[in-house]
Amino acid sequence: MKKRLLATLLCAAMAVTTLAGCGSDNSGASGNTADSGQTAQQSTDTGNGGQAAANASTEANLVFAWWGNQTRQERTEAAIDLYSQQNPGVTFDAQPAAWDDYWSKLATSAAGNSLPDLIQMDYSYLEQYVASGLLADLTPYVDNGTLDVSNVPKSLLEAGSVDGKLYAIAAGVNAPSLLYNKTLMTELGIEVPDNMTIAQFEDICKQVYEKKGIKTDLPYGASDNYLPYLARANDVTALFNKDEKKMNMSDSTPLVDYFQVYQDGAEQGWVIGTDIHAELQNNSVEQSPLVFYSSEASQAWCAFFWSNQMEAMQKVADEKGIEIGITTWPSKDPKKSNFLKPSQFFSVSRDAGANEEAAVKVVDFLTNSVDANNILLGERGVPASSVVADAISPLVSETTQEVTRFINDVVSPNCSAISPAIPDGANEVYDESNKLVDKVLNKEIDAKTAAQNLFDKGNEIMASK
Amino acid sequence: MGKKKQTLHHILNTESAAGVICTLPFTIGFLLFMIVPMGISLYYSFCDYNILTPPVFSGLKNFQKMIHEEVFWTSVKVTFKFAFISVPLRLVFALIVALLLFRSTKMTGIYRAMYYLPSMIGGSVAVAILWKRLFALDGVVNKIFMAFGMKEPISWLGNTKTAIWTLIILAVWQFGSSMLIFLSALKQIPVSLYEAAEIDGANKWQQFWKVTLPLLTSTIFFNLVMQMINGFLAFTQSQIITQGKPADSTLFYTVYMYQQSFQFGNTGYGAALAWVMLAIIALITWLLFATKKLWVYEGGF
């Protein structure tokens, strides 16, 4: 009798500990949120954080999520380590991810009310996130001096604002960039001009293929980049019409150019096909056929990326003794197609709660601290703060100097305004486009059919939103 | 106070108290992490929900959308093809290996562990990546074929006809758990039956068909049901190795569901897909059970 009672009690004790184990986590979290709600309220009500904020900033564990390559990961982690040293009590939980995974992960955390405190945000997603109330308004912190934006150009602040409120601080400036194997092109005696037309570009592709058997890597799994770029040359600056729930064009003609490049490549044999891409991670610098190949048949002379990825690409290329060059993406009207964009932003999430002030301080650190940027060295793009950009310019690598020159001298004088951010449903249309690219590459359909299919399917998807 | 103590004492001493309390951690976990999420998912399946903004009730819209969606039907076809080819193959393979390992020698233990290993690690990301490399253009599989005189490497993963087969072979390779179940069932067949068969003049082949197989049918049935369910829910292989490519030829239902839920922001539609999958699996399982009396022997030995 006694024994049984004892056993029962022991079990009960075990059960309670187990439950307490997961329970305490929960209550802790919900406690936090409650706190945070109050803190946030206080700080917005009073205009400055006051005491609550001071308390919050002394001790915090900040979750910081970003997408990007290996170089970015190393430098960002070094920079936040420096911050932890200077601000004892502030620790970081770094969560780097690849671009594709990053947004699924972020959306899931948003649904679970557990967004990272600090978020690296992209221009194309900013509007959706603000509309859903997922980002903290940074304007009060600018007003009370926690966040210093005095050296950030007005245009970049506007890009990070929605309806007059600041939600995101630009980390740098970026432009679409064709990265190419300069060593190879010198060897072959081929000149790669800036602002190439598609005809000029295809001519180079053919020459390289005929002389060396080396192919061309057209954007793969990346319709979100090159499709709108070429549509801009046809005066379609926004692909989607959110209000009327359709594609923002009267027929499929503006989309044909995009698929035509792939069709030409497939017919003339110089494009890297679906077979090779089946084995690579899309849009990864480290796995780009420009630097990652086993033979001429899987090697490319160029790859479609962004200017801030040149540094990472050069780092990988160094191992193969390749020098990387940079120019614009080919388009029949480069001036209409080209644009400058804030490479990415730093935002503070709604779920930061009690950590909000602490997170804003880190954004200020990353934006204004010369020490931090001496580590980051413009890897995310030319720094937004002009003071910081000047301070680090003697320190940055030759590659980054080349990127700065490219942005200032090649793209800036010859570009148009950036397209509006994409609405809900756009990613599904882009995915459809990626599938159609596969079919064109495998010569199952021609460019005109692909454009028509995309136009029809796109209208259907947008209508369902 | 005293009375309360008395009652607590009383309750703790009843027959079921120990059982209830011991299973409490699991029960609570099950309710919290299975039943509640399932309820939420059922609600989402009737909503317009893009994960970022709160769900809005939309009735049967998600289910109607499915019927008109071409990709949905493609993914159903791919999943059926995968399950109906890989599961029987896996079971046959598992049975053959179980029969081979049935005779005990000194090495049997090691062999059993070795053959079981793939099913423990088979669903993992690491093995999926390894598989991707094996079937790469410059992978081992092509190297072997080329050593035997093949001229050009085959793009196993890039071809709509071959890609699904790399996934099927991976699934068949993970035959370990079925094999272990077969092994234990084989051990339970009384030796006397084989002796009797031998006296009647049956050779090994006849013994297998007339004694072993009929007595294994209930085990085969169990394995079939379990593996079918697993087959329909396969995700990792396709997500890591092919992401549904090329041209949706390896787009498993679960991968389609993942894409819709988390990549395209059609989370409500994704939830609806999950419930349809549940119905499909329930139907298949029911069908299997309905055929049970036709071929499964459930009598004693």
PDB file of N, CA, C and O in Angstrom, chain B residues 67-101:
ATOM      1  N   ILE B  67      -9.174  21.302 -57.230  1.00  0.00           N
ATOM      2  CA  ILE B  67      -9.703  20.542 -58.360  1.00  0.00           C
ATOM      3  C   ILE B  67      -9.241  21.123 -59.687  1.00  0.00           C
ATOM      4  O   ILE B  67      -8.941  20.398 -60.624  1.00  0.00           O
ATOM      5  N   HIS B  68      -9.112  22.453 -59.734  1.00  0.00           N
ATOM      6  CA  HIS B  68      -8.745  23.100 -60.996  1.00  0.00           C
ATOM      7  C   HIS B  68      -7.241  23.238 -61.166  1.00  0.00           C
ATOM      8  O   HIS B  68      -6.780  23.679 -62.204  1.00  0.00           O
ATOM      9  N   GLU B  69      -6.500  22.909 -60.116  1.00  0.00           N
ATOM     10  CA  GLU B  69      -5.053  23.158 -60.160  1.00  0.00           C
ATOM     11  C   GLU B  69      -4.340  21.965 -60.803  1.00  0.00           C
ATOM     12  O   GLU B  69      -4.353  20.864 -60.277  1.00  0.00           O
ATOM     13  N   GLU B  70      -3.696  22.249 -61.938  1.00  0.00           N
ATOM     14  CA  GLU B  70      -3.000  21.179 -62.661  1.00  0.00           C
ATOM     15  C   GLU B  70      -1.889  20.557 -61.830  1.00  0.00           C
ATOM     16  O   GLU B  70      -1.725  19.353 -61.782  1.00  0.00           O
ATOM     17  N   VAL B  71      -1.125  21.447 -61.162  1.00  0.00           N
ATOM     18  CA  VAL B  71       0.027  20.971 -60.387  1.00  0.00           C
ATOM     19  C   VAL B  71      -0.413  20.045 -59.257  1.00  0.00           C
ATOM     20  O   VAL B  71       0.295  19.097 -58.903  1.00  0.00           O
ATOM     21  N   PHE B  72      -1.572  20.329 -58.695  1.00  0.00           N
ATOM     22  CA  PHE B  72      -2.091  19.464 -57.640  1.00  0.00           C
ATOM     23  C   PHE B  72      -2.212  18.024 -58.143  1.00  0.00           C
ATOM     24  O   PHE B  72      -1.733  17.084 -57.515  1.00  0.00           O
ATOM     25  N   TRP B  73      -2.818  17.869 -59.322  1.00  0.00           N
ATOM     26  CA  TRP B  73      -3.012  16.525 -59.869  1.00  0.00           C
ATOM     27  C   TRP B  73      -1.673  15.887 -60.228  1.00  0.00           C
ATOM     28  O   TRP B  73      -1.490  14.687 -60.032  1.00  0.00           O
ATOM     29  N   THR B  74      -0.726  16.720 -60.737  1.00  0.00           N
ATOM     30  CA  THR B  74       0.607  16.178 -61.009  1.00  0.00           C
ATOM     31  C   THR B  74       1.216  15.616 -59.731  1.00  0.00           C
ATOM     32  O   THR B  74       1.749  14.508 -59.717  1.00  0.00           O
ATOM     33  N   SER B  75       1.119  16.390 -58.646  1.00  0.00           N
ATOM     34  CA  SER B  75       1.751  15.940 -57.407  1.00  0.00           C
ATOM     35  C   SER B  75       1.075  14.678 -56.873  1.00  0.00           C
ATOM     36  O   SER B  75       1.740  13.803 -56.325  1.00  0.00           O
ATOM     37  N   VAL B  76      -0.238  14.577 -57.061  1.00  0.00           N
ATOM     38  CA  VAL B  76      -0.931  13.357 -56.628  1.00  0.00           C
ATOM     39  C   VAL B  76      -0.415  12.159 -57.427  1.00  0.00           C
ATOM     40  O   VAL B  76      -0.088  11.104 -56.874  1.00  0.00           O
ATOM     41  N   LYS B  77      -0.291  12.368 -58.747  1.00  0.00           N
ATOM     42  CA  LYS B  77       0.196  11.273 -59.596  1.00  0.00           C
ATOM     43  C   LYS B  77       1.602  10.843 -59.200  1.00  0.00           C
ATOM     44  O   LYS B  77       1.876   9.651 -59.053  1.00  0.00           O
ATOM     45  N   VAL B  78       2.471  11.833 -59.015  1.00  0.00           N
ATOM     46  CA  VAL B  78       3.855  11.523 -58.660  1.00  0.00           C
ATOM     47  C   VAL B  78       3.907  10.752 -57.348  1.00  0.00           C
ATOM     48  O   VAL B  78       4.622   9.754 -57.221  1.00  0.00           O
ATOM     49  N   THR B  79       3.114  11.192 -56.375  1.00  0.00           N
ATOM     50  CA  THR B  79       3.143  10.559 -55.065  1.00  0.00           C
ATOM     51  C   THR B  79       2.634   9.119 -55.137  1.00  0.00           C
ATOM     52  O   THR B  79       3.208   8.212 -54.537  1.00  0.00           O
ATOM     53  N   PHE B  80       1.551   8.912 -55.885  1.00  0.00           N
ATOM     54  CA  PHE B  80       1.032   7.547 -56.048  1.00  0.00           C
ATOM     55  C   PHE B  80       2.061   6.659 -56.728  1.00  0.00           C
ATOM     56  O   PHE B  80       2.307   5.531 -56.301  1.00  0.00           O
ATOM     57  N   LYS B  81       2.671   7.196 -57.783  1.00  0.00           N
ATOM     58  CA  LYS B  81       3.673   6.425 -58.503  1.00  0.00           C
ATOM     59  C   LYS B  81       4.801   6.020 -57.551  1.00  0.00           C
ATOM     60  O   LYS B  81       5.199   4.858 -57.482  1.00  0.00           O
ATOM     61  N   PHE B  82       5.270   7.012 -56.799  1.00  0.00           N
ATOM     62  CA  PHE B  82       6.368   6.764 -55.867  1.00  0.00           C
ATOM     63  C   PHE B  82       5.973   5.702 -54.836  1.00  0.00           C
ATOM     64  O   PHE B  82       6.693   4.718 -54.628  1.00  0.00           O
ATOM     65  N   ALA B  83       4.817   5.876 -54.216  1.00  0.00           N
ATOM     66  CA  ALA B  83       4.412   4.957 -53.152  1.00  0.00           C
ATOM     67  C   ALA B  83       4.164   3.562 -53.697  1.00  0.00           C
ATOM     68  O   ALA B  83       4.625   2.575 -53.139  1.00  0.00           O
ATOM     69  N   PHE B  84       3.461   3.481 -54.834  1.00  0.00           N
ATOM     70  CA  PHE B  84       3.077   2.159 -55.348  1.00  0.00           C
ATOM     71  C   PHE B  84       4.241   1.397 -55.964  1.00  0.00           C
ATOM     72  O   PHE B  84       4.174   0.182 -56.116  1.00  0.00           O
ATOM     73  N   ILE B  85       5.299   2.092 -56.354  1.00  0.00           N
ATOM     74  CA  ILE B  85       6.467   1.361 -56.853  1.00  0.00           C
ATOM     75  C   ILE B  85       7.450   1.084 -55.731  1.00  0.00           C
ATOM     76  O   ILE B  85       7.926  -0.035 -55.568  1.00  0.00           O
ATOM     77  N   SER B  86       7.730   2.107 -54.914  1.00  0.00           N
ATOM     78  CA  SER B  86       8.804   1.941 -53.937  1.00  0.00           C
ATOM     79  C   SER B  86       8.421   1.004 -52.795  1.00  0.00           C
ATOM     80  O   SER B  86       9.249   0.229 -52.329  1.00  0.00           O
ATOM     81  N   VAL B  87       7.153   1.056 -52.363  1.00  0.00           N
ATOM     82  CA  VAL B  87       6.787   0.236 -51.199  1.00  0.00           C
ATOM     83  C   VAL B  87       6.841  -1.267 -51.494  1.00  0.00           C
ATOM     84  O   VAL B  87       7.504  -2.004 -50.770  1.00  0.00           O
ATOM     85  N   PRO B  88       6.181  -1.769 -52.563  1.00  0.00           N
ATOM     86  CA  PRO B  88       6.306  -3.197 -52.859  1.00  0.00           C
ATOM     87  C   PRO B  88       7.757  -3.620 -53.076  1.00  0.00           C
ATOM     88  O   PRO B  88       8.188  -4.664 -52.555  1.00  0.00           O
ATOM     89  N   LEU B  89       8.527  -2.788 -53.805  1.00  0.00           N
ATOM     90  CA  LEU B  89       9.927  -3.128 -54.029  1.00  0.00           C
ATOM     91  C   LEU B  89      10.685  -3.238 -52.714  1.00  0.00           C
ATOM     92  O   LEU B  89      11.469  -4.158 -52.496  1.00  0.00           O
ATOM     93  N   ARG B  90      10.402  -2.287 -51.834  1.00  0.00           N
ATOM     94  CA  ARG B  90      11.093  -2.288 -50.554  1.00  0.00           C
ATOM     95  C   ARG B  90      10.745  -3.537 -49.751  1.00  0.00           C
ATOM     96  O   ARG B  90      11.603  -4.157 -49.134  1.00  0.00           O
ATOM     97  N   LEU B  91       9.476  -3.920 -49.797  1.00  0.00           N
ATOM     98  CA  LEU B  91       9.059  -5.093 -49.031  1.00  0.00           C
ATOM     99  C   LEU B  91       9.689  -6.361 -49.592  1.00  0.00           C
ATOM    100  O   LEU B  91      10.160  -7.221 -48.845  1.00  0.00           O
ATOM    101  N   VAL B  92       9.703  -6.492 -50.918  1.00  0.00           N
ATOM    102  CA  VAL B  92      10.321  -7.673 -51.532  1.00  0.00           C
ATOM    103  C   VAL B  92      11.791  -7.742 -51.134  1.00  0.00           C
ATOM    104  O   VAL B  92      12.305  -8.787 -50.723  1.00  0.00           O
ATOM    105  N   PHE B  93      12.439  -6.620 -51.236  1.00  0.00           N
ATOM    106  CA  PHE B  93      13.849  -6.532 -50.887  1.00  0.00           C
ATOM    107  C   PHE B  93      14.065  -6.899 -49.422  1.00  0.00           C
ATOM    108  O   PHE B  93      14.946  -7.685 -49.080  1.00  0.00           O
ATOM    109  N   ALA B  94      13.223  -6.341 -48.561  1.00  0.00           N
ATOM    110  CA  ALA B  94      13.347  -6.588 -47.133  1.00  0.00           C
ATOM    111  C   ALA B  94      13.168  -8.077 -46.844  1.00  0.00           C
ATOM    112  O   ALA B  94      13.911  -8.670 -46.052  1.00  0.00           O
ATOM    113  N   LEU B  95      12.203  -8.699 -47.533  1.00  0.00           N
ATOM    114  CA  LEU B  95      11.923 -10.106 -47.292  1.00  0.00           C
ATOM    115  C   LEU B  95      13.098 -10.971 -47.746  1.00  0.00           C
ATOM    116  O   LEU B  95      13.531 -11.888 -47.033  1.00  0.00           O
ATOM    117  N   ILE B  96      13.647 -10.639 -48.932  1.00  0.00           N
ATOM    118  CA  ILE B  96      14.778 -11.418 -49.438  1.00  0.00           C
ATOM    119  C   ILE B  96      15.957 -11.333 -48.477  1.00  0.00           C
ATOM    120  O   ILE B  96      16.541 -12.348 -48.080  1.00  0.00           O
ATOM    121  N   VAL B  97      16.269 -10.137 -48.044  1.00  0.00           N
ATOM    122  CA  VAL B  97      17.409  -9.979 -47.136  1.00  0.00           C
ATOM    123  C   VAL B  97      17.117 -10.662 -45.809  1.00  0.00           C
ATOM    124  O   VAL B  97      18.001 -11.291 -45.214  1.00  0.00           O
ATOM    125  N   ALA B  98      15.867 -10.565 -45.344  1.00  0.00           N
ATOM    126  CA  ALA B  98      15.517 -11.218 -44.086  1.00  0.00           C
ATOM    127  C   ALA B  98      15.734 -12.718 -44.200  1.00  0.00           C
ATOM    128  O   ALA B  98      16.266 -13.362 -43.289  1.00  0.00           O
ATOM    129  N   LEU B  99      15.337 -13.303 -45.352  1.00  0.00           N
ATOM    130  CA  LEU B  99      15.522 -14.748 -45.546  1.00  0.00           C
ATOM    131  C   LEU B  99      17.004 -15.100 -45.566  1.00  0.00           C
ATOM    132  O   LEU B  99      17.419 -16.117 -45.000  1.00  0.00           O
ATOM    133  N   LEU B 100      17.806 -14.243 -46.182  1.00  0.00           N
ATOM    134  CA  LEU B 100      19.251 -14.485 -46.238  1.00  0.00           C
ATOM    135  C   LEU B 100      19.877 -14.413 -44.853  1.00  0.00           C
ATOM    136  O   LEU B 100      20.779 -15.181 -44.522  1.00  0.00           O
ATOM    137  N   LEU B 101      19.402 -13.463 -44.052  1.00  0.00           N
ATOM    138  CA  LEU B 101      20.012 -13.260 -42.735  1.00  0.00           C
ATOM    139  C   LEU B 101      19.401 -14.157 -41.671  1.00  0.00           C
ATOM    140  O   LEU B 101      19.787 -14.102 -40.518  1.00  0.00           O
TER     141      LEU B 101
END
